[in-house]
XYZ file of C-alpha atoms in Angstrom:
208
model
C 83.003 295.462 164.851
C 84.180 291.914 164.672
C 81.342 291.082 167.572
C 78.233 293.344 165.349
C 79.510 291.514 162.768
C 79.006 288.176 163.746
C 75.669 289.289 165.046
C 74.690 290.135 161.618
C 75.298 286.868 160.656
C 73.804 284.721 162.896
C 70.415 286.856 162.875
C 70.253 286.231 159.089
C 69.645 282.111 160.292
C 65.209 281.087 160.201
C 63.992 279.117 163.491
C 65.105 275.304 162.090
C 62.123 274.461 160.247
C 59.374 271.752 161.304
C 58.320 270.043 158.248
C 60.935 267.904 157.871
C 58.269 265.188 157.247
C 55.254 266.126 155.729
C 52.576 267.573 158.372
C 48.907 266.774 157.965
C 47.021 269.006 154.964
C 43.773 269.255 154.925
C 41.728 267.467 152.369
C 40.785 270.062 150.474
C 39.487 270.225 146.718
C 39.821 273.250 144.059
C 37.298 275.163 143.098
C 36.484 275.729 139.126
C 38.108 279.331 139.433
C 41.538 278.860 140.642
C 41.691 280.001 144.378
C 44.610 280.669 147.249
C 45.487 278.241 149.601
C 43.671 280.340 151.591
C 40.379 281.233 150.379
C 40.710 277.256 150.289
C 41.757 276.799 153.950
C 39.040 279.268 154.938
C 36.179 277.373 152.649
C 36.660 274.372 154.405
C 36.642 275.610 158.347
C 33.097 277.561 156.875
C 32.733 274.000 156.072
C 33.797 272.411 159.288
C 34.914 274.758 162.333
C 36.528 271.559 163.807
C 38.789 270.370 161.157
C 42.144 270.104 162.982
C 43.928 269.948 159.716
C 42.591 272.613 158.423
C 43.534 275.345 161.628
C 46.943 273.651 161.021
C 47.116 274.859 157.399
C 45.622 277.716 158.394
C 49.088 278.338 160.899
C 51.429 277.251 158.227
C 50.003 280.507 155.909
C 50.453 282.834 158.702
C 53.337 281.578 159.256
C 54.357 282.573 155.744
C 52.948 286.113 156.419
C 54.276 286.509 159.760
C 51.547 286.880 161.665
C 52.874 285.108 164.462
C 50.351 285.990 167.088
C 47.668 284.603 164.747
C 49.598 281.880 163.933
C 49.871 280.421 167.387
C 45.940 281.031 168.102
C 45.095 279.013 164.781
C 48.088 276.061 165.976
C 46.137 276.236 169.950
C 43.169 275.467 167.974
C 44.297 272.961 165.862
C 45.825 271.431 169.578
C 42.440 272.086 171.193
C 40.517 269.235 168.521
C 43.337 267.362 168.308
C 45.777 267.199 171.381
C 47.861 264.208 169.875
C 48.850 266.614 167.269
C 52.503 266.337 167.564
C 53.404 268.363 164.722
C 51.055 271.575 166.054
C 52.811 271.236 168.870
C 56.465 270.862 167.349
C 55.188 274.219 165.209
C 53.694 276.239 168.446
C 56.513 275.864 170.429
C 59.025 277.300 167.066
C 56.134 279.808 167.276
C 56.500 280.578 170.927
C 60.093 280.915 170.344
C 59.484 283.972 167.679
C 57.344 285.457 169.802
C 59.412 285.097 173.026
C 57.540 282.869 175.078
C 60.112 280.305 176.005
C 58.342 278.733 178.934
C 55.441 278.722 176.581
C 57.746 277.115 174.004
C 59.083 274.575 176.131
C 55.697 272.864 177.187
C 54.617 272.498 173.805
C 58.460 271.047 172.499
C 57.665 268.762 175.332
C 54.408 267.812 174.346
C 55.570 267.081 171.353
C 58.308 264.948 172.044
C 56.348 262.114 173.451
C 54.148 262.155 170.233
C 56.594 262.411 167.332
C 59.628 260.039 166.183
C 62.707 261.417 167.231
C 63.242 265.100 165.302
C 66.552 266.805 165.638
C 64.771 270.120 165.025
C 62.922 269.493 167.737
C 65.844 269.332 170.518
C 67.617 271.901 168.122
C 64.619 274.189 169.245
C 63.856 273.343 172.780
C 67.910 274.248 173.334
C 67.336 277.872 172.064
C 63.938 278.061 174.536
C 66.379 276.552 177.170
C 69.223 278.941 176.236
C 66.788 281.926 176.561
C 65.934 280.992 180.138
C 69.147 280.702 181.295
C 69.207 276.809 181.626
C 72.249 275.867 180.233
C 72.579 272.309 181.854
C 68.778 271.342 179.778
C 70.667 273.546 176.696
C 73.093 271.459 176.268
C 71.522 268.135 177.225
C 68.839 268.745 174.450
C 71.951 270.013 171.943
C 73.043 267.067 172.648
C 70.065 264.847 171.991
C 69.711 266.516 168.584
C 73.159 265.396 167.475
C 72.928 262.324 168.620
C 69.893 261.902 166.406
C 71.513 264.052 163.567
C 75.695 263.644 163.937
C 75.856 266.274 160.857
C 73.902 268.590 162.235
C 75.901 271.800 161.982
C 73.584 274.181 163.488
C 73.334 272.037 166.582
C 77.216 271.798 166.584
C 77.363 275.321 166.691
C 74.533 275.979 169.435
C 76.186 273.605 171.457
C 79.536 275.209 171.143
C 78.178 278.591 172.212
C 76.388 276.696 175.401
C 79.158 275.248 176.073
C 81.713 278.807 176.091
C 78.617 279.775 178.704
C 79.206 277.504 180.683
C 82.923 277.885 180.568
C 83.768 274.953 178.556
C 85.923 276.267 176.173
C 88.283 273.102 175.263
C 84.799 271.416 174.810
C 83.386 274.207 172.600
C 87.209 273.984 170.201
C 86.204 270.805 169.551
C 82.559 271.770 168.705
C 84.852 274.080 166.039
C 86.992 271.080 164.858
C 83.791 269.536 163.928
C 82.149 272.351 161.729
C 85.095 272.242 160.013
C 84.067 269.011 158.055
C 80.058 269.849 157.586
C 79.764 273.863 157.385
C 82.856 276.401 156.623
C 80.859 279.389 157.572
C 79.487 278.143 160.884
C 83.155 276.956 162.009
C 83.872 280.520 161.388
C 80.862 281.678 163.210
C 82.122 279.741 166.459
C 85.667 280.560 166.194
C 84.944 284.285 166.560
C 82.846 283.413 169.523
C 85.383 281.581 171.206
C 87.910 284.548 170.547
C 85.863 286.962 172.041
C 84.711 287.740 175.494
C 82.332 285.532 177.694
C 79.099 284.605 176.003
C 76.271 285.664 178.792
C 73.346 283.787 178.808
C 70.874 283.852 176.611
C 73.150 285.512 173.439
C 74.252 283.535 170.286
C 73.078 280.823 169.120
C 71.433 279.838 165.528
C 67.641 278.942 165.421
């Protein structure tokens, strides 16, 4: 129970969202009769099929929907015209992620590392891809990248404390605990029941 339980409550945590900056929009202008964001968005690639912005804006609505498939084919598109993109990137490989494509996910996290500033989502991110593949040396390394960028970043504390019980570093992952103490009650709590309970295997836990 205790272990279903904690389940529960990690699967109720969203991917770490992208837009902790403002991503490009797409210039768009409304019409006399108010219209959606995406009667807009679809006006304008009419308009222009190669508008980067636009298939980016375009991902961020399906996004909203859920249509992750179609959501990654709009974000490859928006890559495709504009392969500097950093934040499509940042956004395909959370996408890849939903969709379980970690390798996938990886490349683009990657990719978009060497054209963003430094985004603690971003390492936050690449960790669960990392996690998912069994490469808990890289999971941990980019867990810890994220707080080094982010100190108080309590969902990274607690992604690197269940790495770190995979890997067998328990007095490491207490201390993980001793930290989530002082930015988030409930994710202290989280870890502590994952400490007290059997060996993590690879791959489970973990908050997105």
């Amino acid at each position: 129970m205790r272990r279903a339980t904690a389940a529960l409550w990690l699967a109720s945590a969203a991917l770490a969202s992208c837009s902790e900056e403002p991503p490009p929009r797409p210039r768009l202008t409304a019409a006399t009769v108010p219209k959606s964001d995406a009667d807009l968005v679809q006006e304008q690639l009419k308009k222009d099929p190669n508008d980067a912005e636009a298939w980016f804006h375009l991902a961020e609505i399906l996004e909203r929907a859920s249509l992750h498939e179609r959501e990654a084919e709009a974000l490859k598109k928006a890559i495709e015209l504009r392969p500097d993109m950093g934040w499509a990137h940042l956004k395909l490989g959370t996408t890849c992620n939903r969709l379980g494509r970690y390798e996938e996910a990886v490349t683009h996290f990657r990719a978009a590392e060497k054209l963003l500033k430094r985004k603690p989502t971003l390492y936050n991110n690449l960790a669960w891809s990392y996690g998912k593949l069994g490469r808990n040396a890289e999971e941990i390394a980019a867990l810890r990248k994220a707080i080094e960028i982010r100190p108080t970043y309590a969902t990274a504390h607690f992604n690197l404390g269940v790495a770190l019980l995979r890997k067998g570093a328990r007095r490491e992952a207490e201390q993980e605990h001793r930290i989530l103490l002082d930015l988030d009650e409930g994710a202290a709590a989280a870890l502590l029941k994952e400490i007290e309970r059997p060996a993590v295997a690879a791959g489970e836990g973990g908050r997105r």
